[in-house]
Coordinates of C-alpha atoms in Angstrom, one line a residue:
X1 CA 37.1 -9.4 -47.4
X2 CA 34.1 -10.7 -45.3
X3 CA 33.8 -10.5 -41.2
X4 CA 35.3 -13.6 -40.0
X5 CA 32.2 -13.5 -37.2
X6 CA 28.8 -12.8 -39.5
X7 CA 29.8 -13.3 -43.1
X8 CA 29.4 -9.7 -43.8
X9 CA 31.4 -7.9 -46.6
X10 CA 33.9 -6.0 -45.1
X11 CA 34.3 -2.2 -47.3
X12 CA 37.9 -0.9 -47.7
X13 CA 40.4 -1.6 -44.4
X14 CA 37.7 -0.9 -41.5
X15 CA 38.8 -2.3 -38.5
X16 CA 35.4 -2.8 -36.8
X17 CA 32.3 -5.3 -38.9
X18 CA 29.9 -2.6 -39.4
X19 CA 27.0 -5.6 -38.8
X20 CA 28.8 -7.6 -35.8
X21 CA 31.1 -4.8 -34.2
X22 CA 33.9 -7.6 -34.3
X23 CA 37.2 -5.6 -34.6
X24 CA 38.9 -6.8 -37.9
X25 CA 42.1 -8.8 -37.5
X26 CA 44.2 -11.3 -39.3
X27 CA 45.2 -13.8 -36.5
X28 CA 45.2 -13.3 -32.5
X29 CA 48.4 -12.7 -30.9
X30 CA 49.4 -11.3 -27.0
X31 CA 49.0 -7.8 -27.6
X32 CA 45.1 -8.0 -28.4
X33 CA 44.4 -10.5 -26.0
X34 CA 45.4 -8.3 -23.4
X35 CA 44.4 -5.1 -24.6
X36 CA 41.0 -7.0 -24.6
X37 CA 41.4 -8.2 -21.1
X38 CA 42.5 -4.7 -20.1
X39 CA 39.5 -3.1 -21.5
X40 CA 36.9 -5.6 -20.2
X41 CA 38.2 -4.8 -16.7
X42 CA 38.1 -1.5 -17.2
X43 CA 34.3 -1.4 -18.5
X44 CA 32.8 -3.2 -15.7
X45 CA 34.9 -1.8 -12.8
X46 CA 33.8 1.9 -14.2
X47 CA 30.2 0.9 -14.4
X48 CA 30.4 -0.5 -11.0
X49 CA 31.7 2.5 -9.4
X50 CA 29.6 4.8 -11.2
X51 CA 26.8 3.2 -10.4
X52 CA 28.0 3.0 -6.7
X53 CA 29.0 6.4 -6.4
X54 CA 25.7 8.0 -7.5
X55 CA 23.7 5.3 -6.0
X56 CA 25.2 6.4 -2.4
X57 CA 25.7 10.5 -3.3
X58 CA 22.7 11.3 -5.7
X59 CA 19.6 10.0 -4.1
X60 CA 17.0 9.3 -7.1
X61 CA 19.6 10.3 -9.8
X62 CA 19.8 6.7 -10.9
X63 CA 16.0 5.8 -11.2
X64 CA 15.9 9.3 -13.0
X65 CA 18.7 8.4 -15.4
X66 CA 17.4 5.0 -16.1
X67 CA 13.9 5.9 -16.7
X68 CA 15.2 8.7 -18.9
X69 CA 16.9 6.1 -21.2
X70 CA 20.2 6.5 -20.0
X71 CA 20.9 2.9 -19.0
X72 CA 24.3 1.9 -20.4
X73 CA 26.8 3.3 -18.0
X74 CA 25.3 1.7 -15.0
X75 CA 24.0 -1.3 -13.4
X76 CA 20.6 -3.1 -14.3
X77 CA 18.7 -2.1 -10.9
X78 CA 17.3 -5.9 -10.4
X79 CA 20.9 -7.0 -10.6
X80 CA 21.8 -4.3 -8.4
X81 CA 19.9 -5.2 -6.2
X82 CA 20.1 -8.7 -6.0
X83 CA 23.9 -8.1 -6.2
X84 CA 23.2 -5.9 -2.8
X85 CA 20.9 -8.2 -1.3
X86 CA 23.5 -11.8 -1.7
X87 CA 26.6 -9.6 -0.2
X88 CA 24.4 -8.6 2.9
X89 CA 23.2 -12.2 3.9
X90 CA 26.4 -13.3 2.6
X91 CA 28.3 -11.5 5.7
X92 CA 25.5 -11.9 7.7
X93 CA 26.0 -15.8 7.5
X94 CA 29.9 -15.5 8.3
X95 CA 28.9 -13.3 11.4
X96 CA 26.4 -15.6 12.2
X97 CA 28.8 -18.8 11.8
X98 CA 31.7 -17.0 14.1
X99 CA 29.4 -16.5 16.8
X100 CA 28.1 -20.1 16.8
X101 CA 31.7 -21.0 16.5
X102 CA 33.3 -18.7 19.2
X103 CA 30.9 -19.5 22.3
X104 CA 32.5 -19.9 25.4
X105 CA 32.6 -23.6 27.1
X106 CA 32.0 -23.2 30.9
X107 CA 34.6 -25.4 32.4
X108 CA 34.3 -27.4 35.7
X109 CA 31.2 -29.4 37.2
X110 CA 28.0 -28.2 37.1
X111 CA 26.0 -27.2 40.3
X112 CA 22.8 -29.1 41.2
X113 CA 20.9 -25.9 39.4
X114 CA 22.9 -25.8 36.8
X115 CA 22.8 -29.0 34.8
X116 CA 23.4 -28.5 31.1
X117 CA 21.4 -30.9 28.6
X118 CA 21.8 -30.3 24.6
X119 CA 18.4 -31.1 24.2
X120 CA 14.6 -29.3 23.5
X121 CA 12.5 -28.7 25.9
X122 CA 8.6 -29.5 26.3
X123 CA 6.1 -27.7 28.4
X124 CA 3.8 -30.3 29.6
X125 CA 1.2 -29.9 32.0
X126 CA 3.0 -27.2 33.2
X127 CA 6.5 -29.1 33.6
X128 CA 9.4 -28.4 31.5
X129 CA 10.9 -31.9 30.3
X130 CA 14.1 -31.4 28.4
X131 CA 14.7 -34.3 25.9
X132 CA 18.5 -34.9 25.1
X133 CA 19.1 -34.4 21.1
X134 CA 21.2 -37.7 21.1
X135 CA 18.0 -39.4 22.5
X136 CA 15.9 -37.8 19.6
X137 CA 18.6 -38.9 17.0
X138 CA 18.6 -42.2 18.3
X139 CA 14.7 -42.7 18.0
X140 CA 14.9 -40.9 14.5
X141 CA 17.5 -44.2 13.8
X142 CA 15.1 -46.3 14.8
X143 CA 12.0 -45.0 13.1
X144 CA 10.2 -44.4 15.8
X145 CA 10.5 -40.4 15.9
X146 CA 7.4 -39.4 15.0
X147 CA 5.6 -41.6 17.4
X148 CA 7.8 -40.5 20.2
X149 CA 7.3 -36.8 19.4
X150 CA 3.4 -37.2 19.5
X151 CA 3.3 -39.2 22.6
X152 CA 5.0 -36.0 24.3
X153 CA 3.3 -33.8 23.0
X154 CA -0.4 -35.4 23.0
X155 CA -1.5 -32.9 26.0
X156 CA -0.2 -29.6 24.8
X157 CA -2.3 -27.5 22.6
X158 CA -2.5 -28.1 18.9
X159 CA -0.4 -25.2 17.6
X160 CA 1.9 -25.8 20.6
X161 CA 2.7 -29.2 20.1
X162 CA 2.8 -28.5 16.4
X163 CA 5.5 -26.0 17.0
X164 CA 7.5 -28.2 19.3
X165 CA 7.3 -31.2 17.4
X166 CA 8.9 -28.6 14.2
X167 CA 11.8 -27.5 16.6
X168 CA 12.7 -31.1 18.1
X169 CA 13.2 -32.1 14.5
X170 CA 15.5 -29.0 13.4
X171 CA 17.1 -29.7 16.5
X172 CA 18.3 -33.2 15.1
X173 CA 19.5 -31.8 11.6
X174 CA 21.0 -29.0 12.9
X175 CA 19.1 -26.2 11.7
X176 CA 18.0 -23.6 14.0
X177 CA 14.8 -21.4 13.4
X178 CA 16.7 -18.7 13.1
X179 CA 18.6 -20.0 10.0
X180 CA 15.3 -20.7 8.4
X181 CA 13.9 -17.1 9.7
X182 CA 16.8 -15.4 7.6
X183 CA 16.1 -17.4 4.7
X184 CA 12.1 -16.9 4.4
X185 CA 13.8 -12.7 5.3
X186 CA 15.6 -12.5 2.2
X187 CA 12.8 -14.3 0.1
X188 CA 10.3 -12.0 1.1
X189 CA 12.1 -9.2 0.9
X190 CA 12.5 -9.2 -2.9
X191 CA 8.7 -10.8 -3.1
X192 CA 7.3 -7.5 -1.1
X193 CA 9.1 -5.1 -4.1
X194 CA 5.9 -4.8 -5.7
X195 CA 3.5 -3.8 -3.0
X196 CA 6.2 -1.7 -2.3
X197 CA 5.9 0.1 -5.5
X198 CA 1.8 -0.6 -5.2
X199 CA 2.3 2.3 -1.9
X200 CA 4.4 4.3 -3.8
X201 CA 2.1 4.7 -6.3
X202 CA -0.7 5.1 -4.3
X203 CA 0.8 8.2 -2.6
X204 CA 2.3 9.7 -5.5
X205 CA -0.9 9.3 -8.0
X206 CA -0.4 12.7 -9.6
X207 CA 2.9 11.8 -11.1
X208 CA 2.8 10.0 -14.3
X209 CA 5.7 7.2 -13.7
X210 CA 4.0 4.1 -13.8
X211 CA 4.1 1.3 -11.8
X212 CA 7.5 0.5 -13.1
X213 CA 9.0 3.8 -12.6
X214 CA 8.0 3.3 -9.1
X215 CA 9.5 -0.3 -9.1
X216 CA 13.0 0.8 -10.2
X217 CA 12.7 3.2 -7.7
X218 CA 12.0 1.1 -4.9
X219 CA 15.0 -1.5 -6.4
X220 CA 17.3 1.5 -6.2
X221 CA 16.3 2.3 -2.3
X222 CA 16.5 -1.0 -1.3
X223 CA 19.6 -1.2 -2.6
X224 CA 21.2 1.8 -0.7
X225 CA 19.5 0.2 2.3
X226 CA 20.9 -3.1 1.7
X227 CA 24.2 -0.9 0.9
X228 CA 24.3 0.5 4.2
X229 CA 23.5 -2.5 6.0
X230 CA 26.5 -4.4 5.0
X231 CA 28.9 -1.3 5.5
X232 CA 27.0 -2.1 9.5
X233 CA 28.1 -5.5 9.3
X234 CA 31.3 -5.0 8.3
X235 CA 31.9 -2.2 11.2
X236 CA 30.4 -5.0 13.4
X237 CA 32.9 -7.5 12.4
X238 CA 35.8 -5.3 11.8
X239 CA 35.2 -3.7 16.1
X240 CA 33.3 -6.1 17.9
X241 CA 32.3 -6.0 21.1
X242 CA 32.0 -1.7 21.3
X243 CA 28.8 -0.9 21.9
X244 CA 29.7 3.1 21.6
X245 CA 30.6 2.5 18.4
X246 CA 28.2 0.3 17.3
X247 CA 25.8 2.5 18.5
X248 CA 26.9 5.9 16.8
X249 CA 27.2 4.2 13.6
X250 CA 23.7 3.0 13.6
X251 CA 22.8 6.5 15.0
X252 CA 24.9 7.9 11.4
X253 CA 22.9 5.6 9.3
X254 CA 19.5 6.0 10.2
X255 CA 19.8 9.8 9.9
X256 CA 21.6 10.0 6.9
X257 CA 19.0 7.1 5.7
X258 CA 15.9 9.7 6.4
X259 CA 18.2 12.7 4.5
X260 CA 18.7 10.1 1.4
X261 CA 14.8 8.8 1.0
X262 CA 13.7 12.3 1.1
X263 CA 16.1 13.7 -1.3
X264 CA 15.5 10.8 -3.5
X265 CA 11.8 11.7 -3.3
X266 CA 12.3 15.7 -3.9
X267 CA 14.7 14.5 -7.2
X268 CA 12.8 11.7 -8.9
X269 CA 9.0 12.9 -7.8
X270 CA 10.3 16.8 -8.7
X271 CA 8.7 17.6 -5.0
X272 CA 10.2 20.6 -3.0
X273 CA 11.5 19.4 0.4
X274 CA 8.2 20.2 2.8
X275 CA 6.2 18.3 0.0
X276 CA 8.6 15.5 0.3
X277 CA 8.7 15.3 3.7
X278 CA 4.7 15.2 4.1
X279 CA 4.5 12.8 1.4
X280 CA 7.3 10.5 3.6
X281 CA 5.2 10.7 6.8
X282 CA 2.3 8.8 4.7
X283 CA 4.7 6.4 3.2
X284 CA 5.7 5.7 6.9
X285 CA 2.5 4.8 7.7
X286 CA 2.1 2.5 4.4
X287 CA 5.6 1.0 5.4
X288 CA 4.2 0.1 9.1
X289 CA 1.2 -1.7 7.7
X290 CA 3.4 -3.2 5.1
X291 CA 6.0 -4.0 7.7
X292 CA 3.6 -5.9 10.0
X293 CA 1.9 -8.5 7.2
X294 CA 5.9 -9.5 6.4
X295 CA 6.8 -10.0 9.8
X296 CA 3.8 -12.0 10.2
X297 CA 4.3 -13.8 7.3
X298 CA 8.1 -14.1 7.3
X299 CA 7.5 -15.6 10.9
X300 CA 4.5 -17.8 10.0
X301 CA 6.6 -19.2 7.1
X302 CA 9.6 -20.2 8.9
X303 CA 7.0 -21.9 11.6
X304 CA 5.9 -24.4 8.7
X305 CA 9.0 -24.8 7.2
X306 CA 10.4 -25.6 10.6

């Protein structure tokens, strides 16, 4: 009898191909197609929550196990990670989309200082000229956008006029800097991963992990990070509007944030905890200088792309 999958020779009545792992069966019926079903469920929802549940209460037990070789029972930490990373801008988007959709209207007629234009405004010669967006969209119609833009901008400094000239045009398709801000955020974000690791190893030359022991480490931490901030969102959504709240859970997170990354150090680096915590006051510093270049270049991105 030969495995229906690979063509290998099946010995005796074993159930399982000892070439494929294909369990041996005459024909398909209910009871195996839902036994399969059952089990499939059950192997990725345990490797999900044991990957969750040491991720959150064992900090550095995951990039210890996976380094170790003992990979199976849990999540790949770049699909972790990315996993982490689309749920967070996910909800960030739908909180984002409520509050553009749940703005107040003020009703009644506008005072003489207080007349409303949808529109961009331009500083020119020291004069703040607000163009209507259904004027902009009309010239766009026309073709004659860019030659409008340029004519109100022509004495405002370069950069300035480049900047406005950028914003009048998101203005027209409806994208606001903002959007494109949070986009270049999360691009960056996984692109800065390396350098990341790059100060990790820096700091902790002595220890023999590699550059990708330090990456998988980094992909785990960002992870809780990116954990905690959607647990933020979702406290956000779930009580807007209280501040107290708000505030204490922030307070929770950051505190419990500094406990985790130097836990996860003292367990992965083997460091006891006043080791850990001097080496954390350097990788502050690192994360400031680090910090500043992607802002600068998150912000300087989304200015181009404007």
């Amino acid at each position: 009898m030969k495995c229906k999958n690979c063509n290998e020779e099946l010995l005796g009545q074993e159930k399982f191909c000892s070439n494929c792992g294909q369990k041996n069966i005459d024909r398909l019926n209910l009871k195996y197609i839902l036994s399969q079903f059952v089990e499939d469920v059950f192997n990725v929802d345990s490797k999900v929550f044991r990957t969750l549940k040491n991720l959150i209460t064992k900090p550095g037990y995951l990039t210890k196990e996976y380094i170790e070789g003992r990979r199976s029972n849990y999540i790949p930490p770049v699909r972790l990670y990315i996993v982490m990373s689309v749920l967070f801008f996910f909800i960030l988007s739908l909180i984002d989309y409520d509050e553009k959709t749940s703005t107040g209207i003020t009703v009644g007629e506008p005072t003489q200082d207080e007349v409303v234009v949808d529109g961009v405004k331009f500083s020119i010669n020291g004069e703040t000229i607000t163009i209507p967006t259904e004027d902009l969209k009309r010239l766009e119609y026309e073709g004659r956008l860019d030659e409008g833009l340029d004519s109100l901008t022509a004495d405002m400094p370069e950069f300035a006029a480049y900047v406005s000239r950028k914003m009048a045009k998101t203005k027209i398709n409806d994208e606001g800097f903002l959007d494109i801000l949070s986009d270049q955020f999360s691009l960056f974000l996984m692109l800065f991963l390396p350098f990341f690791a790059l100060l990790y190893a820096t700091i902790f030359s002595g220890n023999k992990k590699g550059f990708i022991g330090h990456l998988i480490f980094n992909l785990h931490l960002n992870s809780f990070v990116m954990f905690s901030l959607i647990l933020t969102l979702l406290v956000d959504l779930c009580l807007p509007n209280n501040d107290t709240v708000e505030f204490a859970w922030v307070a929770i997170v950051f505190l419990f944030g500094q406990y985790y990354i130097l836990k996860a150090i003292m367990k992965f680096y083997e460091r006891k905890w006043w080791a850990a915590l001097y080496k954390y006051s350097l990788l502050i510093v690192g994360y400031v200088i680090l910090a500043l270049v992607f802002v600068i270049l998150v912000f300087a991105t989304s200015i181009l792309l404007l």
